[in-house]
Short mmCIF file of C-alpha atoms in Angstrom, two decimals:
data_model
loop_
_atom_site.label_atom_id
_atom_site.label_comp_id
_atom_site.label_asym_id
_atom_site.label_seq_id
_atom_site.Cartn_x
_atom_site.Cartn_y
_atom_site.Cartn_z
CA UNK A 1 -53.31 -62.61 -20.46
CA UNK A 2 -51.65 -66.11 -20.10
CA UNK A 3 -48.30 -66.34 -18.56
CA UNK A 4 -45.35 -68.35 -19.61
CA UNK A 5 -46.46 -72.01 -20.82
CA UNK A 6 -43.88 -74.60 -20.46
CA UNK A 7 -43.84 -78.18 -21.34
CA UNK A 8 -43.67 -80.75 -20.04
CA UNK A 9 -43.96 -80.55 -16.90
CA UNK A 10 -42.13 -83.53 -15.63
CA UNK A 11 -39.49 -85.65 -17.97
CA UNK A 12 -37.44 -88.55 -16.72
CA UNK A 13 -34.88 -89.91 -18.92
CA UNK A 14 -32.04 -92.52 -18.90
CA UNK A 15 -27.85 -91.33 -19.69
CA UNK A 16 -27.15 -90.79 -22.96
CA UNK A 17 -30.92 -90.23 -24.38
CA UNK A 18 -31.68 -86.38 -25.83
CA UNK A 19 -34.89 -84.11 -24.83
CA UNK A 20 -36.57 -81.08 -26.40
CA UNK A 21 -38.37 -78.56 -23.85
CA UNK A 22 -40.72 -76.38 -25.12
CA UNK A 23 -41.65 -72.63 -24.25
CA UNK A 24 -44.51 -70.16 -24.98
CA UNK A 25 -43.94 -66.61 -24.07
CA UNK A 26 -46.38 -64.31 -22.86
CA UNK A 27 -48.05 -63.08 -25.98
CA UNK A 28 -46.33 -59.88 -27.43
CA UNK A 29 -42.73 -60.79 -25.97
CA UNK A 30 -40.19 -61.27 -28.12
CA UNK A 31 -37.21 -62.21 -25.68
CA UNK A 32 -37.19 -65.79 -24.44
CA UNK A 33 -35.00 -66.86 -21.98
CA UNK A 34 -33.58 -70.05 -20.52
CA UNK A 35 -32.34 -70.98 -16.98
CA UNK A 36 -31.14 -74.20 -15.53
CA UNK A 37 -31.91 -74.29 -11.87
CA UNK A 38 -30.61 -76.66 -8.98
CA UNK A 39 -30.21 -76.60 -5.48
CA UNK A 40 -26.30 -76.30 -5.47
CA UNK A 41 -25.80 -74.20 -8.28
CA UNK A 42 -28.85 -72.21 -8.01
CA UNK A 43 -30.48 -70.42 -11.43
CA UNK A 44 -27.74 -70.72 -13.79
CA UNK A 45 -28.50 -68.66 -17.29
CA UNK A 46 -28.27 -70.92 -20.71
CA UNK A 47 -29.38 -68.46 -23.16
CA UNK A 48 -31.44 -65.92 -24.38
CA UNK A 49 -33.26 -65.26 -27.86
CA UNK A 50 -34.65 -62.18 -29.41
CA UNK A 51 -36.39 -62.08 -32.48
CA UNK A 52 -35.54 -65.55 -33.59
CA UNK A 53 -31.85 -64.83 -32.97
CA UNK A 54 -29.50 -65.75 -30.01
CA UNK A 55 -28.25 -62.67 -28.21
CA UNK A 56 -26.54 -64.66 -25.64
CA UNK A 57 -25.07 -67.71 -23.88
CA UNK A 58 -24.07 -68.97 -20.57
CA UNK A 59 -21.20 -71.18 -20.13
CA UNK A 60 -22.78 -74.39 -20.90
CA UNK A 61 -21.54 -77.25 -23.27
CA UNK A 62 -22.45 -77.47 -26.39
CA UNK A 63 -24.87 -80.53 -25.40
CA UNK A 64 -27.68 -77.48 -24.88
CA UNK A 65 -28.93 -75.46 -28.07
CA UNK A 66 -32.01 -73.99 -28.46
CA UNK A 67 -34.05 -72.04 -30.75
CA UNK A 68 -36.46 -69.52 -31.25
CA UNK A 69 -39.86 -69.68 -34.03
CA UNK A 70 -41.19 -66.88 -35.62
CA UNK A 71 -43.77 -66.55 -33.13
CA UNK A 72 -41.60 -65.97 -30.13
CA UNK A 73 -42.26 -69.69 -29.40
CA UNK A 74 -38.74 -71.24 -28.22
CA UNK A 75 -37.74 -74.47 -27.95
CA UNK A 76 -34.48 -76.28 -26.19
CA UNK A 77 -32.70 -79.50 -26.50
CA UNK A 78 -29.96 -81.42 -24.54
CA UNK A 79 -28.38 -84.28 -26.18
CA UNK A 80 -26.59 -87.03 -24.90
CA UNK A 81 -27.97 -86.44 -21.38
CA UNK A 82 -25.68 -86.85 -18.14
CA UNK A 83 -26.99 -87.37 -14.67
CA UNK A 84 -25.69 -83.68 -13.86
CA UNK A 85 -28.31 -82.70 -16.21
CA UNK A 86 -31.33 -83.29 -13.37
CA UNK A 87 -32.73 -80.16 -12.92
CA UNK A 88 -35.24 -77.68 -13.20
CA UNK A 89 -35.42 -76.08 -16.22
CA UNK A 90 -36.83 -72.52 -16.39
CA UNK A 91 -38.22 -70.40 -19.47
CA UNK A 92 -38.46 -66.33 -19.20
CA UNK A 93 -40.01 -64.50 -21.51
CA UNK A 94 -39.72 -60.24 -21.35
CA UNK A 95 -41.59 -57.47 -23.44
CA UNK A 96 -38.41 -55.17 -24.15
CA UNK A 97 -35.26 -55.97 -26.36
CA UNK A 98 -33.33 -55.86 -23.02
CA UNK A 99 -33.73 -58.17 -21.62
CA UNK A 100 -34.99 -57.12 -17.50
CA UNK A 101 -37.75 -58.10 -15.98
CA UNK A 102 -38.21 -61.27 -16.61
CA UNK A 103 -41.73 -63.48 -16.11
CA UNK A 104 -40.54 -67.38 -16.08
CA UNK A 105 -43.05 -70.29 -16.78
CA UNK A 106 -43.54 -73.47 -14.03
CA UNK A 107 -41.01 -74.86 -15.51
CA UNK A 108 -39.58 -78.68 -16.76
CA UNK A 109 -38.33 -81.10 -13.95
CA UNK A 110 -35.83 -83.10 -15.76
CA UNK A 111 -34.52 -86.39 -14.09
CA UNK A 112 -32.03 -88.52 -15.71
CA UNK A 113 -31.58 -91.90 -14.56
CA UNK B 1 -16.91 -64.43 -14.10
CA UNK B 2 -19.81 -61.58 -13.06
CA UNK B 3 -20.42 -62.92 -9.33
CA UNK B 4 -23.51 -62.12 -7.18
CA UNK B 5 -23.27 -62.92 -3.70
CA UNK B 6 -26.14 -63.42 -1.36
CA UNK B 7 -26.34 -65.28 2.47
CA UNK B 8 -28.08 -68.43 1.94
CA UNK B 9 -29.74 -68.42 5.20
CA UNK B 10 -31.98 -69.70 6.29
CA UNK B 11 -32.76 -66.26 8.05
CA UNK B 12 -35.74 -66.52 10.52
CA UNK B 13 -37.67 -63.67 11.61
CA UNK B 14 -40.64 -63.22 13.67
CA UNK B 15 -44.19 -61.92 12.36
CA UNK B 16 -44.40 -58.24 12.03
CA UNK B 17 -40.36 -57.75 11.89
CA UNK B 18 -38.53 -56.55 9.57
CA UNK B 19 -36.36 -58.45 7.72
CA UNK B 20 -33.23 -57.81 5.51
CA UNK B 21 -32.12 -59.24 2.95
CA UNK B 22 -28.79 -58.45 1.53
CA UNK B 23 -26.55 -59.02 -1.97
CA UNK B 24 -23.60 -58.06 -3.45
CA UNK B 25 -22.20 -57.91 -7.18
CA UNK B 26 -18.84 -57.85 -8.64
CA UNK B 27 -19.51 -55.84 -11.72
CA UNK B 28 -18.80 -52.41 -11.08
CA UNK B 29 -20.56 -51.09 -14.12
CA UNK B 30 -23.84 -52.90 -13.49
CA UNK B 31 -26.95 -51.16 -14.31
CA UNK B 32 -29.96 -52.77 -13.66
CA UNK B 33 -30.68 -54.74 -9.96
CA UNK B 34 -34.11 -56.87 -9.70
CA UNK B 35 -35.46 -58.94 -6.25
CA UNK B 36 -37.10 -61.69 -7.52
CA UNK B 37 -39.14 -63.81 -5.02
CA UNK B 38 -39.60 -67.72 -5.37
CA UNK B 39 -41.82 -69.67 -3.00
CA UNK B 40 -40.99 -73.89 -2.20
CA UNK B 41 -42.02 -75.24 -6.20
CA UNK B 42 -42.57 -72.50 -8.17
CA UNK B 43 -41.55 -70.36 -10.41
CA UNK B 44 -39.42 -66.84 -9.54
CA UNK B 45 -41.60 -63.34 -9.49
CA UNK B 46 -40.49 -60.13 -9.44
CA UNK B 47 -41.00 -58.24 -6.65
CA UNK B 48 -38.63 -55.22 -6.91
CA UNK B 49 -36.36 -53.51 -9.85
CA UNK B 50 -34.09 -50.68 -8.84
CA UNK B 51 -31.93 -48.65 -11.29
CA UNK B 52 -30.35 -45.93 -9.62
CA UNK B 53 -28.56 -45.05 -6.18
CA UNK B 54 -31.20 -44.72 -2.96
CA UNK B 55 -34.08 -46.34 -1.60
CA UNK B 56 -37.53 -47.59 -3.79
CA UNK B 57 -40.12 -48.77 -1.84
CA UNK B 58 -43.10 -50.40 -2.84
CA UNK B 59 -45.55 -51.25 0.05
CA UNK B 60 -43.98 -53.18 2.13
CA UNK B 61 -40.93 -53.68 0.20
CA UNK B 62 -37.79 -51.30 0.07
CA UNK B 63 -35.08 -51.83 -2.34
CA UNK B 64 -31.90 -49.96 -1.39
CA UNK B 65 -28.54 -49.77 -4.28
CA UNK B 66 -25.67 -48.37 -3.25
CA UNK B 67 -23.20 -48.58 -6.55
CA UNK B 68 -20.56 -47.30 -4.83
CA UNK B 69 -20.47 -49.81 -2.53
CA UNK B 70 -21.76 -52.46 -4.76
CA UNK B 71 -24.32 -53.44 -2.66
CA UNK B 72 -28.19 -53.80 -2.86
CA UNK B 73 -30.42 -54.67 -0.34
CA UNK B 74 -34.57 -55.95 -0.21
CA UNK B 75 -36.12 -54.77 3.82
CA UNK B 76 -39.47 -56.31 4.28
CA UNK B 77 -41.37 -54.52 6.70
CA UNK B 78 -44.20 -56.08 9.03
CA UNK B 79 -43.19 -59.43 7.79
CA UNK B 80 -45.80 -62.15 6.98
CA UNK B 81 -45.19 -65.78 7.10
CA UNK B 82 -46.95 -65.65 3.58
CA UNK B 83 -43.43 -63.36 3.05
CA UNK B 84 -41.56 -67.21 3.53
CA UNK B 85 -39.54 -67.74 0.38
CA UNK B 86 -36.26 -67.43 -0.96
CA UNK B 87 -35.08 -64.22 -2.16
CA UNK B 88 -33.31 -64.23 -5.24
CA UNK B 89 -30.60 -60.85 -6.41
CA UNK B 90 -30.48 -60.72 -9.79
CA UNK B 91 -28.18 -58.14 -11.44
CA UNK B 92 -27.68 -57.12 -15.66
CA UNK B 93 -24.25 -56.17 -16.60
CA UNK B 94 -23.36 -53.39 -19.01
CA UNK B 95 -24.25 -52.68 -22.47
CA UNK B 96 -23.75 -54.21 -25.36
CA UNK B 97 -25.06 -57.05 -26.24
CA UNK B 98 -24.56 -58.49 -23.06
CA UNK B 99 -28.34 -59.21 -21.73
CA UNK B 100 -28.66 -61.88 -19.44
CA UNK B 101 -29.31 -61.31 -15.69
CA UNK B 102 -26.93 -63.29 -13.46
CA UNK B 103 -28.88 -64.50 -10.18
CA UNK B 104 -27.87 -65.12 -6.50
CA UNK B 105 -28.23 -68.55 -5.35
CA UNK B 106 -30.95 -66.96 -3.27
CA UNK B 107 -31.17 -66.49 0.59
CA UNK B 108 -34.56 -68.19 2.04
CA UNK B 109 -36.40 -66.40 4.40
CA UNK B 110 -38.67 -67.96 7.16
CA UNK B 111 -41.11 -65.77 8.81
CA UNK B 112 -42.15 -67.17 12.34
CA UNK B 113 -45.92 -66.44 13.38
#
C-alpha cells in the first residue's frame, strides 16, 4: 500500500510570491492533515479536512488555505510568502473520521528568499 | 492555548539502558495520547497510542498516562542507537469537533554505543 505522497519535495521561493503543495493520502483515508514544522516552533497544526470539508484550523493567517478533492487528494497554498514561512511542510493522512493516528508524507521543504 | 510540554534534551543514554522520555499536557479532559518517533530528515511515525490510565507496552516500548496527574511518559528499554531520534508527545483534546493533535516540540534522544 503506498504511503503519503507529497510534492514537491523541495521549493524555494522569493517574498511576496504564492505556492501550492500538494498531498496524496494513503488510499482509503479520508482525513488529510497539514502541519508546518520548524526547529523553534516545532510541528505546528494548520488544518485538517474530512470528506472534502475543513473540520479544523490552527492559528495561522489567513495567507494559508487549503483544500480537499473528492478523492481525498488535498492541496495547500500560501500567498504572499514571508521569510517566516521557511519550513517544512508536513501532510497526514488517517483512516477514521477522528482524526488519531496519523501517517505523514516526506514532506515539502519550503525556502523563501 | 492547549500546551504540551516535553524536555528538549538532548538526553544521552548508553546502549542497553533504559531511557525515559517524559510529557505533559494542559488539557485536563484530553483523551487520546500518541508517541510519535522522527529520525534526523524524515517524516514522524507512530510508535505508541495510549487511551486510558496505566502502562501499554509494546516490545520494547512502554507508554505510561497518568490523567490525574496529566502526565504521560514513553520508557525504552535495552536502548539501541538505531532508538536515536526525537520523540515527539502528541495529545487530542476533547470532543466535538475539535480533531487536531497538538505536538511537543519533541525531546531528541541519543543512544551511546
Amino acid at each position: 500500500k503506498a504511503g503519503v505522497t507529497q510534492t514537491p519535495r523541495y521549493l524555494i521561493k522569493t517574498r511576496g510570491q504564492q505556492v501550492t503543495l500538494s498531498c496524496s493520502p494513503i488510499s482509503g483515508h479520508r482525513s488529510v492533515s497539514w502541519y508546518q514544522q520548524t526547529p523553534g516552533q516545532g510541528l505546528q497544526f494548520l488544518f485538517e479536512y474530512f470528506s472534502e470539508t475543513q473540520r479544523n484550523k490552527g492559528n495561522f493567517p489567513g495567507r494559508f488555505s487549503g483544500r480537499q478533492f473528492s478523492n481525498s487528494r488535498s492541496e495547500m497554498n500560501v500567498s504572499t510568502l514571508e521569510l517566516g514561512d521557511s519550513a517544512l511542510y508536513l501532510c497526514a493522512s488517517s483512516l477514521e473520521a477522528v482524526n488519531e493516528k496519523l501517517f505523514f508524507g516526506s514532506g515539502t521543504q519550503l525556502s523563501v528568499l | 492555548q492547549k500546551e504540551v510540554e516535553q524536555n528538549s534534551g538532548p538526553l544521552s543514554v548508553p546502549e542497553g539502558a533504559i531511557a525515559s522520555l517524559n510529557c505533559t499536557y494542559s488539557d485536563r479532559v484530553s483523551q487520546s495520547f500518541f508517541w510519535y518517533r522522527q529520525y534526523s530528515g524524515k517524516s514522524p511515525e507512530l510508535i505508541m497510542s495510549i487511551y486510558s490510565n496505566g502502562d501499554k507496552e509494546d516490545g520494547r516500548f512502554t507508554a505510561q498516562l497518568n490523567k490525574a496527574s496529566q502526565y504521560v511518559s514513553l520508557l525504552i528499554r535495552d536502548s539501541q542507537p538505531s532508538d536515536s531520534a526525537t520523540y515527539l508527545c502528541a495529545v487530542r483534546s476533547s470532543g466535538g469537533s475539535n480533531y487536531k493533535l497538538t505536538f511537543g516540540k519533541g525531546t531528541l534522544l541519543t543512544v551511546n554505543p
